[in-house]
Amino acid sequence: GRGGVARGQAALFFFWFSKARGKRDVDPRMSGVMYTPMRASLRGREARPFAVMEVVHRVAGYQKQGRDVLPLHVGQPDAQAPGMAAKAADMALEDACSGKGGLGYTMECGIPSLRHRIARYYKEEWQEDVDPDHVMITTGASGAILLSSLAAFDAGDQVAIGVPGYPCYQNVLEGLGVHAVNLRLEAESNYQPNVKLLEQKFRETPFQGLVLTSPSNPCGTVIRKQELQKVQEWCRRNEIWLISDEIYHSITYGDAQCATACNMGDNVIVINSFSKYYCMTGWRLGWMVLPPSLVEPVKRLAQSLYISAPTLSQYAALAAFDCKEELDGHVQRYAQNRDILLEELPKAGFKNLSSAEGAFYIYADVSGLSSDSVDLANRILEHTEVAVTPGVDFDREEGRNFIRISFASSTETVREACRRLVTNQNWKKGY
């Protein structure tokens, strides 16, 4: 009858509809009603994970088993926040709990005392006059990367980033619809950009921005002031924004000297952080020095994205500037760790190492040992319980031939890691 025909037509419709729309399920809350499973955005689905996080998960698993893993993989100082910073945080918490002070929202640009202290830092350290109104306190350098990208670039713009380089820049830019233009950096140029490289890439693919990191991650290389000025001037002539990532400033070795791009021009955005030199990674605090044209746009964006950076962290950071002796002591330890690695790693088979003039990383060419750095890192972890980072995080094309080694751990940890790598060669089997 008509009912049977109708049911048959409905069944055919649902069959066709499910084939046309893909797999469909029955919602248990609505008996017999078909629905399409919800899914993440294309942006979310295509976001690339950090390979280092896979190492982190494996390390955590090993540690649960009681294995003695030596962490040379994460770019994080093993030291805690400087003593005076921790005390300042304690006092702020005590005042808040007793009703003497508050830890509510601050202005979107941060507390005035911290912005003035950062301006003073540039005067004392770099002899540069900075208007505190141009200083923006952010939720880590990661917040600064997002804000600067949103303020300076539109969807469809192109931004050159050095490769190998910190993967967050490419991931954030692509998530915003901005195209990342890979600027291939080689050992011959000390893994830093120069005008010749920029001109060649610009002729091939014009771009509206350049990200420059010095000291760099993962290579630890430093661009000299004269070369930095040439790069900035070239960018300005071509109306290109220059984002200068300076989060590893104050961590250098030997004759290497950092240079700040602050005040070099109205096309410069400077990013810094309390995570690395100041050993405050988990406090999630960074800053920017902005050109006049971006001050208000960045403020408006910050108001909508996160209102303000963590208040307690801002009070702690204010005190961190007065802990130079303590913090420089950590840099001396990094220098000792670096020397140990540069001497011992070649004995383990790592022949081509980056100069590691700053930060706390060595980027090692392992092409003579493996063509798969992920597998090599897994083998090293399995056989020696030394954790390192595969280069694929920093270079999607050539990273399979490199690993990054962090020396921000204790000197005892670095010495023992070298001993294991040299004496236990089982991780090389199969190559």
CSV table of C-alpha atoms in Angstrom, one decimal:
chain,number,residue,atom,x,y,z
A,1,GLY,CA,0.0,0.0,0.0
A,2,ARG,CA,0.9,3.7,0.1
A,3,GLY,CA,2.5,3.3,3.5
A,4,GLY,CA,4.9,0.6,2.2
A,5,VAL,CA,5.8,2.7,-0.8
A,6,ALA,CA,6.4,5.7,1.4
A,7,ARG,CA,8.6,3.7,3.7
A,8,GLY,CA,10.5,2.3,0.7
A,9,GLN,CA,11.0,5.8,-0.8
A,10,ALA,CA,12.2,7.1,2.6
A,11,ALA,CA,14.7,4.2,2.9
A,12,LEU,CA,16.0,5.0,-0.6
A,13,PHE,CA,16.3,8.7,0.2
A,14,PHE,CA,18.2,8.0,3.4
A,15,PHE,CA,20.5,5.6,1.5
A,16,TRP,CA,21.2,8.1,-1.2
A,17,PHE,CA,21.6,11.0,1.3
A,18,SER,CA,24.1,9.0,3.4
A,19,LYS,CA,26.1,8.0,0.3
A,20,ALA,CA,26.1,11.6,-0.9
A,21,ARG,CA,27.1,13.1,2.5
A,22,GLY,CA,29.4,10.4,3.7
A,23,LYS,CA,29.1,8.0,6.6
A,24,ARG,CA,26.1,8.9,8.9
A,25,ASP,CA,25.2,7.6,12.3
A,26,VAL,CA,22.1,7.3,14.4
A,27,ASP,CA,21.8,9.7,17.3
A,28,PRO,CA,21.0,7.6,20.3
A,29,ARG,CA,19.0,10.5,21.8
A,30,MET,CA,16.7,10.6,18.8
A,31,SER,CA,15.7,7.1,17.7
A,32,GLY,CA,15.9,6.6,14.0
A,33,VAL,CA,17.1,10.1,13.2
A,34,MET,CA,20.2,10.3,11.0
A,35,TYR,CA,22.9,12.9,11.6
A,36,THR,CA,26.4,13.7,10.3
A,37,PRO,CA,29.2,13.5,12.9
A,38,MET,CA,30.6,16.9,13.8
A,39,ARG,CA,34.2,17.6,12.6
A,40,ALA,CA,37.0,20.0,13.2
A,41,SER,CA,37.7,22.8,10.8
A,42,LEU,CA,40.1,22.3,7.9
A,43,ARG,CA,42.5,24.6,9.8
A,44,GLY,CA,42.4,22.4,12.9
A,45,ARG,CA,42.6,19.1,11.0
A,46,GLU,CA,45.7,20.3,9.1
A,47,ALA,CA,47.5,21.7,12.1
A,48,ARG,CA,50.9,20.0,12.4
A,49,PRO,CA,51.9,18.4,15.7
A,50,PHE,CA,55.3,19.0,17.2
A,51,ALA,CA,57.5,15.9,16.8
A,52,VAL,CA,59.1,16.8,20.0
A,53,MET,CA,55.8,16.2,21.8
A,54,GLU,CA,55.9,12.6,20.7
A,55,VAL,CA,59.3,12.4,22.3
A,56,VAL,CA,57.8,14.0,25.4
A,57,HIS,CA,55.1,11.3,25.6
A,58,ARG,CA,57.6,8.5,25.1
A,59,VAL,CA,59.9,10.0,27.8
A,60,ALA,CA,56.9,10.2,30.2
A,61,GLY,CA,56.1,6.5,29.5
A,62,TYR,CA,59.7,5.5,30.2
A,63,GLN,CA,59.8,7.5,33.4
A,64,LYS,CA,56.7,5.7,34.6
A,65,GLN,CA,58.6,2.5,34.1
A,66,GLY,CA,61.3,3.8,36.3
A,67,ARG,CA,63.8,4.3,33.5
A,68,ASP,CA,66.5,7.0,33.9
A,69,VAL,CA,65.9,9.2,30.9
A,70,LEU,CA,68.2,12.2,30.3
A,71,PRO,CA,66.3,15.1,28.8
A,72,LEU,CA,68.2,16.7,26.0
A,73,HIS,CA,65.0,17.3,23.9
A,74,VAL,CA,63.0,20.1,25.4
A,75,GLY,CA,64.0,23.8,25.0
A,76,GLN,CA,63.5,24.6,28.7
A,77,PRO,CA,66.0,25.5,31.4
A,78,ASP,CA,66.1,23.0,34.2
A,79,ALA,CA,66.5,26.0,36.6
A,80,GLN,CA,63.4,27.5,38.3
A,81,ALA,CA,62.3,31.1,38.2
A,82,PRO,CA,64.9,33.4,39.9
A,83,GLY,CA,64.6,33.7,43.7
A,84,MET,CA,63.5,37.3,43.8
A,85,ALA,CA,60.8,36.7,41.1
A,86,ALA,CA,59.4,33.8,43.2
A,87,LYS,CA,59.4,36.0,46.3
A,88,ALA,CA,57.6,38.8,44.5
A,89,ALA,CA,54.9,36.3,43.4
A,90,ASP,CA,54.6,35.1,47.0
A,91,MET,CA,54.1,38.6,48.2
A,92,ALA,CA,51.5,39.4,45.5
A,93,LEU,CA,49.6,36.2,46.4
A,94,GLU,CA,49.7,37.0,50.1
A,95,ASP,CA,48.5,40.6,49.5
A,96,ALA,CA,45.6,39.2,47.4
A,97,CYS,CA,44.6,36.7,50.0
A,98,SER,CA,44.7,39.2,52.8
A,99,GLY,CA,42.7,41.8,50.8
A,100,LYS,CA,45.6,44.2,50.5
A,101,GLY,CA,46.0,43.8,46.7
A,102,GLY,CA,44.3,42.3,43.8
A,103,LEU,CA,45.2,39.9,41.0
A,104,GLY,CA,42.5,40.8,38.5
A,105,TYR,CA,42.8,41.9,34.9
A,106,THR,CA,45.5,44.4,34.1
A,107,MET,CA,45.4,46.8,31.1
A,108,GLU,CA,45.7,44.9,27.8
A,109,CYS,CA,49.3,46.2,27.4
A,110,GLY,CA,50.4,45.1,30.9
A,111,ILE,CA,51.1,46.8,34.2
A,112,PRO,CA,52.8,50.2,33.8
A,113,SER,CA,55.7,49.4,36.1
A,114,LEU,CA,56.7,46.4,34.1
A,115,ARG,CA,56.5,48.3,30.8
A,116,HIS,CA,58.7,51.0,32.2
A,117,ARG,CA,61.1,48.4,33.5
A,118,ILE,CA,61.4,46.9,30.1
A,119,ALA,CA,62.1,50.3,28.6
A,120,ARG,CA,64.8,50.8,31.1
A,121,TYR,CA,66.3,47.4,30.2
A,122,TYR,CA,66.7,48.6,26.6
A,123,LYS,CA,68.4,51.7,27.8
A,124,GLU,CA,70.8,49.9,30.2
A,125,GLU,CA,71.5,46.9,28.0
A,126,TRP,CA,71.4,48.3,24.5
A,127,GLN,CA,71.6,52.1,24.9
A,128,GLU,CA,68.2,52.4,23.1
A,129,ASP,CA,65.5,54.8,24.2
A,130,VAL,CA,62.1,53.0,24.2
A,131,ASP,CA,58.7,54.6,24.8
A,132,PRO,CA,57.0,52.4,27.5
A,133,ASP,CA,53.7,53.0,25.6
A,134,HIS,CA,55.2,51.0,22.7
A,135,VAL,CA,55.8,48.0,25.0
A,136,MET,CA,53.2,45.3,25.0
A,137,ILE,CA,53.1,42.5,27.6
A,138,THR,CA,51.9,39.2,26.1
A,139,THR,CA,51.0,35.7,27.2
A,140,GLY,CA,54.5,34.3,26.4
A,141,ALA,CA,56.3,34.9,23.2
A,142,SER,CA,53.7,32.7,21.6
A,143,GLY,CA,51.1,35.3,22.3
A,144,ALA,CA,53.4,37.9,20.7
A,145,ILE,CA,53.7,35.8,17.6
A,146,LEU,CA,50.0,35.5,17.2
A,147,LEU,CA,49.3,39.2,17.9
A,148,SER,CA,52.1,40.5,15.5
A,149,SER,CA,51.0,38.1,12.8
A,150,LEU,CA,47.3,39.3,13.1
A,151,ALA,CA,48.3,43.0,13.2
A,152,ALA,CA,50.8,43.0,10.4
A,153,PHE,CA,49.5,40.6,7.8
A,154,ASP,CA,46.3,39.8,6.0
A,155,ALA,CA,45.1,36.4,4.7
A,156,GLY,CA,46.9,35.7,1.5
A,157,ASP,CA,50.0,37.6,2.4
A,158,GLN,CA,53.4,35.9,2.3
A,159,VAL,CA,56.0,35.8,5.1
A,160,ALA,CA,59.5,34.5,4.7
A,161,ILE,CA,60.7,32.3,7.6
A,162,GLY,CA,64.2,30.9,8.0
A,163,VAL,CA,64.4,27.1,7.6
A,164,PRO,CA,65.5,25.3,9.7
A,165,GLY,CA,63.5,27.4,12.3
A,166,TYR,CA,61.0,27.4,15.1
A,167,PRO,CA,57.9,25.6,13.8
A,168,CYS,CA,55.4,27.7,15.6
A,169,TYR,CA,55.8,30.6,13.2
A,170,GLN,CA,54.9,28.5,10.1
A,171,ASN,CA,52.0,26.8,12.0
A,172,VAL,CA,50.5,30.1,13.2
A,173,LEU,CA,50.9,31.8,9.9
A,174,GLU,CA,49.2,29.0,8.0
A,175,GLY,CA,46.4,28.9,10.6
A,176,LEU,CA,45.7,32.5,9.8
A,177,GLY,CA,45.7,32.0,6.1
A,178,VAL,CA,49.1,33.6,5.6
A,179,HIS,CA,51.5,31.7,3.3
A,180,ALA,CA,54.9,30.8,4.8
A,181,VAL,CA,57.7,31.2,2.3
A,182,ASN,CA,60.6,29.0,3.3
A,183,LEU,CA,64.0,30.8,3.2
A,184,ARG,CA,66.5,28.0,3.0
A,185,LEU,CA,69.4,28.7,5.4
A,186,GLU,CA,72.7,26.8,5.2
A,187,ALA,CA,75.8,26.3,7.4
A,188,GLU,CA,77.7,28.5,5.0
A,189,SER,CA,75.6,31.5,6.1
A,190,ASN,CA,75.7,30.4,9.7
A,191,TYR,CA,72.0,29.5,9.4
A,192,GLN,CA,71.1,33.2,9.3
A,193,PRO,CA,69.6,35.3,6.5
A,194,ASN,CA,71.5,37.9,4.6
A,195,VAL,CA,70.6,40.4,1.9
A,196,LYS,CA,71.8,38.2,-1.0
A,197,LEU,CA,69.6,35.3,0.1
A,198,LEU,CA,66.6,37.6,0.7
A,199,GLU,CA,66.9,39.3,-2.8
A,200,GLN,CA,67.1,35.9,-4.5
A,201,LYS,CA,64.0,34.6,-2.6
A,202,PHE,CA,62.1,37.9,-3.1
A,203,ARG,CA,62.6,37.7,-6.9
A,204,GLU,CA,61.2,34.1,-6.9
A,205,THR,CA,58.4,34.8,-4.4
A,206,PRO,CA,57.6,38.4,-3.2
A,207,PHE,CA,56.7,38.5,0.5
A,208,GLN,CA,55.4,41.1,2.9
A,209,GLY,CA,57.2,39.9,6.1
A,210,LEU,CA,60.3,38.3,7.4
A,211,VAL,CA,60.8,36.5,10.6
A,212,LEU,CA,64.4,36.6,11.9
A,213,THR,CA,65.5,34.7,15.1
A,214,SER,CA,68.8,35.4,16.8
A,215,PRO,CA,70.1,33.5,18.7
A,216,SER,CA,68.2,30.9,16.7
A,217,ASN,CA,66.3,27.8,17.4
A,218,PRO,CA,67.4,25.1,16.6
A,219,CYS,CA,70.9,26.1,15.5
A,220,GLY,CA,71.9,28.5,18.2
A,221,THR,CA,73.5,30.9,15.6
A,222,VAL,CA,73.7,34.7,16.1
A,223,ILE,CA,73.4,37.5,13.5
A,224,ARG,CA,75.9,40.3,13.9
A,225,LYS,CA,74.6,43.9,14.3
A,226,GLN,CA,76.0,45.1,11.0
A,227,GLU,CA,74.3,42.3,9.1
A,228,LEU,CA,71.1,42.8,11.0
A,229,GLN,CA,71.0,46.5,10.0
A,230,LYS,CA,71.5,45.6,6.4
A,231,VAL,CA,68.6,43.1,6.5
A,232,GLN,CA,66.4,45.7,8.2
A,233,GLU,CA,67.3,48.4,5.7
A,234,TRP,CA,66.6,46.0,2.8
A,235,CYS,CA,63.2,45.1,4.3
A,236,ARG,CA,62.3,48.8,4.7
A,237,ARG,CA,63.2,49.6,1.1
A,238,ASN,CA,60.9,46.8,0.0
A,239,GLU,CA,58.1,47.6,2.5
A,240,ILE,CA,58.5,44.4,4.4
A,241,TRP,CA,57.7,43.9,8.0
A,242,LEU,CA,60.7,42.5,10.0
A,243,ILE,CA,59.8,40.4,13.1
A,244,SER,CA,62.9,40.1,15.2
A,245,ASP,CA,62.6,37.2,17.6
A,246,GLU,CA,65.0,37.9,20.4
A,247,ILE,CA,63.8,35.5,23.1
A,248,TYR,CA,67.3,34.0,23.6
A,249,HIS,CA,69.1,37.3,24.1
A,250,SER,CA,71.6,37.3,26.9
A,251,ILE,CA,72.5,33.6,26.2
A,252,THR,CA,75.6,33.8,24.1
A,253,TYR,CA,79.1,32.2,24.3
A,254,GLY,CA,82.6,33.3,23.4
A,255,ASP,CA,82.9,36.4,21.2
A,256,ALA,CA,79.3,36.1,19.9
A,257,GLN,CA,77.3,39.3,20.7
A,258,CYS,CA,73.5,39.7,20.2
A,259,ALA,CA,72.1,42.8,18.5
A,260,THR,CA,68.6,44.1,19.0
A,261,ALA,CA,66.5,45.4,16.1
A,262,CYS,CA,64.8,47.7,18.5
A,263,ASN,CA,64.6,51.3,17.0
A,264,MET,CA,66.1,50.2,13.7
A,265,GLY,CA,63.0,51.3,11.8
A,266,ASP,CA,59.3,51.7,11.7
A,267,ASN,CA,58.9,48.3,10.1
A,268,VAL,CA,60.4,46.4,13.0
A,269,ILE,CA,58.5,44.3,15.6
A,270,VAL,CA,60.7,43.0,18.4
A,271,ILE,CA,59.6,39.9,20.4
A,272,ASN,CA,61.1,38.8,23.7
A,273,SER,CA,60.2,36.5,26.5
A,274,PHE,CA,60.8,35.7,30.2
A,275,SER,CA,61.0,32.0,29.4
A,276,LYS,CA,64.6,31.4,28.4
A,277,TYR,CA,67.2,33.6,30.0
A,278,TYR,CA,64.8,34.3,32.9
A,279,CYS,CA,63.9,30.6,33.4
A,280,MET,CA,60.2,31.3,33.6
A,281,THR,CA,58.7,29.1,30.9
A,282,GLY,CA,55.5,28.1,32.8
A,283,TRP,CA,54.8,31.7,33.9
A,284,ARG,CA,53.7,32.4,30.3
A,285,LEU,CA,55.0,35.9,29.9
A,286,GLY,CA,56.6,37.8,27.0
A,287,TRP,CA,56.7,41.2,25.5
A,288,MET,CA,56.8,43.1,22.2
A,289,VAL,CA,58.3,46.5,21.3
A,290,LEU,CA,56.0,47.9,18.6
A,291,PRO,CA,56.3,50.6,15.9
A,292,PRO,CA,53.8,53.4,16.4
A,293,SER,CA,51.5,52.2,13.6
A,294,LEU,CA,50.9,48.9,15.4
A,295,VAL,CA,50.4,50.0,19.0
A,296,GLU,CA,46.6,50.5,18.9
A,297,PRO,CA,45.8,47.6,16.5
A,298,VAL,CA,47.7,45.2,18.8
A,299,LYS,CA,45.9,46.5,21.9
A,300,ARG,CA,42.5,46.0,20.2
A,301,LEU,CA,43.4,42.5,19.2
A,302,ALA,CA,44.7,41.6,22.7
A,303,GLN,CA,41.5,42.9,24.3
A,304,SER,CA,39.5,40.3,22.3
A,305,LEU,CA,42.0,37.4,22.4
A,306,TYR,CA,43.0,37.2,26.0
A,307,ILE,CA,42.3,40.6,27.7
A,308,SER,CA,45.6,40.7,29.5
A,309,ALA,CA,48.7,38.6,30.3
A,310,PRO,CA,48.8,36.7,33.7
A,311,THR,CA,48.8,39.3,36.4
A,312,LEU,CA,50.8,37.3,39.0
A,313,SER,CA,53.5,36.6,36.4
A,314,GLN,CA,53.8,40.3,35.6
A,315,TYR,CA,54.7,41.1,39.2
A,316,ALA,CA,57.2,38.2,39.3
A,317,ALA,CA,58.8,39.4,36.0
A,318,LEU,CA,59.3,42.9,37.4
A,319,ALA,CA,61.6,41.4,40.0
A,320,ALA,CA,63.4,39.1,37.6
A,321,PHE,CA,65.3,42.0,36.1
A,322,ASP,CA,67.1,42.4,39.3
A,323,CYS,CA,68.4,38.8,39.3
A,324,LYS,CA,71.2,39.2,36.7
A,325,GLU,CA,73.9,37.5,38.7
A,326,GLU,CA,71.8,34.4,39.4
A,327,LEU,CA,70.7,34.2,35.7
A,328,ASP,CA,74.2,34.8,34.3
A,329,GLY,CA,75.3,31.8,36.5
A,330,HIS,CA,72.9,29.6,34.5
A,331,VAL,CA,74.5,30.9,31.2
A,332,GLN,CA,77.9,29.9,32.5
A,333,ARG,CA,76.6,26.4,33.1
A,334,TYR,CA,75.1,26.3,29.6
A,335,ALA,CA,78.5,27.4,28.2
A,336,GLN,CA,80.2,24.5,30.1
A,337,ASN,CA,77.6,22.1,28.8
A,338,ARG,CA,78.1,23.3,25.2
A,339,ASP,CA,81.8,22.8,25.4
A,340,ILE,CA,81.3,19.2,26.6
A,341,LEU,CA,78.9,18.4,23.8
A,342,LEU,CA,81.1,20.0,21.1
A,343,GLU,CA,84.0,17.8,22.3
A,344,GLU,CA,82.1,14.6,22.9
A,345,LEU,CA,79.4,14.4,20.2
A,346,PRO,CA,81.9,13.8,17.4
A,347,LYS,CA,83.2,10.8,19.3
A,348,ALA,CA,79.7,9.4,19.2
A,349,GLY,CA,79.5,9.9,15.4
A,350,PHE,CA,77.9,13.3,15.1
A,351,LYS,CA,80.3,15.1,12.7
A,352,ASN,CA,78.7,18.2,11.5
A,353,LEU,CA,77.4,20.5,14.3
A,354,SER,CA,76.0,24.0,14.2
A,355,SER,CA,78.2,26.8,15.8
A,356,ALA,CA,75.9,27.1,18.8
A,357,GLU,CA,76.9,30.6,19.5
A,358,GLY,CA,73.8,31.3,21.6
A,359,ALA,CA,70.6,29.9,23.0
A,360,PHE,CA,71.1,26.3,24.3
A,361,TYR,CA,70.9,24.1,21.2
A,362,ILE,CA,73.2,22.2,18.9
A,363,TYR,CA,71.8,21.2,15.5
A,364,ALA,CA,73.5,18.1,14.3
A,365,ASP,CA,73.7,16.7,10.8
A,366,VAL,CA,73.1,13.0,11.1
A,367,SER,CA,72.8,12.2,7.4
A,368,GLY,CA,75.8,9.9,7.8
A,369,LEU,CA,74.0,7.9,10.4
A,370,SER,CA,70.4,7.9,9.2
A,371,SER,CA,67.9,9.3,6.7
A,372,ASP,CA,65.1,9.3,9.2
A,373,SER,CA,65.7,11.5,12.2
A,374,VAL,CA,62.5,10.4,13.9
A,375,ASP,CA,63.5,6.8,13.8
A,376,LEU,CA,67.1,7.7,14.9
A,377,ALA,CA,65.8,9.7,17.9
A,378,ASN,CA,63.6,6.8,18.9
A,379,ARG,CA,66.6,4.4,18.6
A,380,ILE,CA,68.8,6.7,20.7
A,381,LEU,CA,66.0,6.9,23.4
A,382,GLU,CA,65.5,3.2,23.4
A,383,HIS,CA,69.1,2.1,23.6
A,384,THR,CA,70.6,4.9,25.7
A,385,GLU,CA,67.7,6.6,27.4
A,386,VAL,CA,68.9,9.9,26.1
A,387,ALA,CA,66.1,12.0,24.6
A,388,VAL,CA,66.8,14.3,21.6
A,389,THR,CA,64.5,16.1,19.1
A,390,PRO,CA,64.1,15.0,15.5
A,391,GLY,CA,64.9,17.8,13.0
A,392,VAL,CA,61.6,17.4,11.2
A,393,ASP,CA,60.0,19.9,13.6
A,394,PHE,CA,62.3,22.6,12.3
A,395,ASP,CA,62.6,21.7,8.6
A,396,ARG,CA,59.9,19.8,6.8
A,397,GLU,CA,62.1,19.0,3.9
A,398,GLU,CA,65.6,18.3,5.2
A,399,GLY,CA,64.9,17.8,8.9
A,400,ARG,CA,65.0,14.1,8.4
A,401,ASN,CA,68.8,14.5,8.3
A,402,PHE,CA,69.2,16.4,11.5
A,403,ILE,CA,68.5,16.3,15.2
A,404,ARG,CA,68.5,19.0,17.8
A,405,ILE,CA,70.2,18.6,21.2
A,406,SER,CA,69.4,20.9,24.1
A,407,PHE,CA,72.0,21.6,26.7
A,408,ALA,CA,69.8,23.5,29.2
A,409,SER,CA,70.0,20.6,31.7
A,410,SER,CA,72.5,20.1,34.5
A,411,THR,CA,76.2,19.6,33.6
A,412,GLU,CA,76.0,16.1,35.2
A,413,THR,CA,73.1,15.2,32.9
A,414,VAL,CA,75.0,16.4,29.8
A,415,ARG,CA,78.2,14.5,30.8
A,416,GLU,CA,76.2,11.3,31.4
A,417,ALA,CA,74.3,11.6,28.1
A,418,CYS,CA,77.6,11.9,26.2
A,419,ARG,CA,79.0,8.9,28.0
A,420,ARG,CA,76.0,6.8,27.0
A,421,LEU,CA,76.1,7.9,23.4
A,422,VAL,CA,79.8,7.2,23.1
A,423,THR,CA,79.9,3.9,24.9
A,424,ASN,CA,76.6,2.3,23.9
A,425,GLN,CA,76.6,2.1,20.1
A,426,ASN,CA,73.5,-0.1,19.7
A,427,TRP,CA,71.5,2.9,18.6
A,428,LYS,CA,73.5,2.9,15.4
A,429,LYS,CA,72.5,-0.7,14.4
A,430,GLY,CA,70.7,-0.9,11.1
A,431,TYR,CA,72.5,2.0,9.4
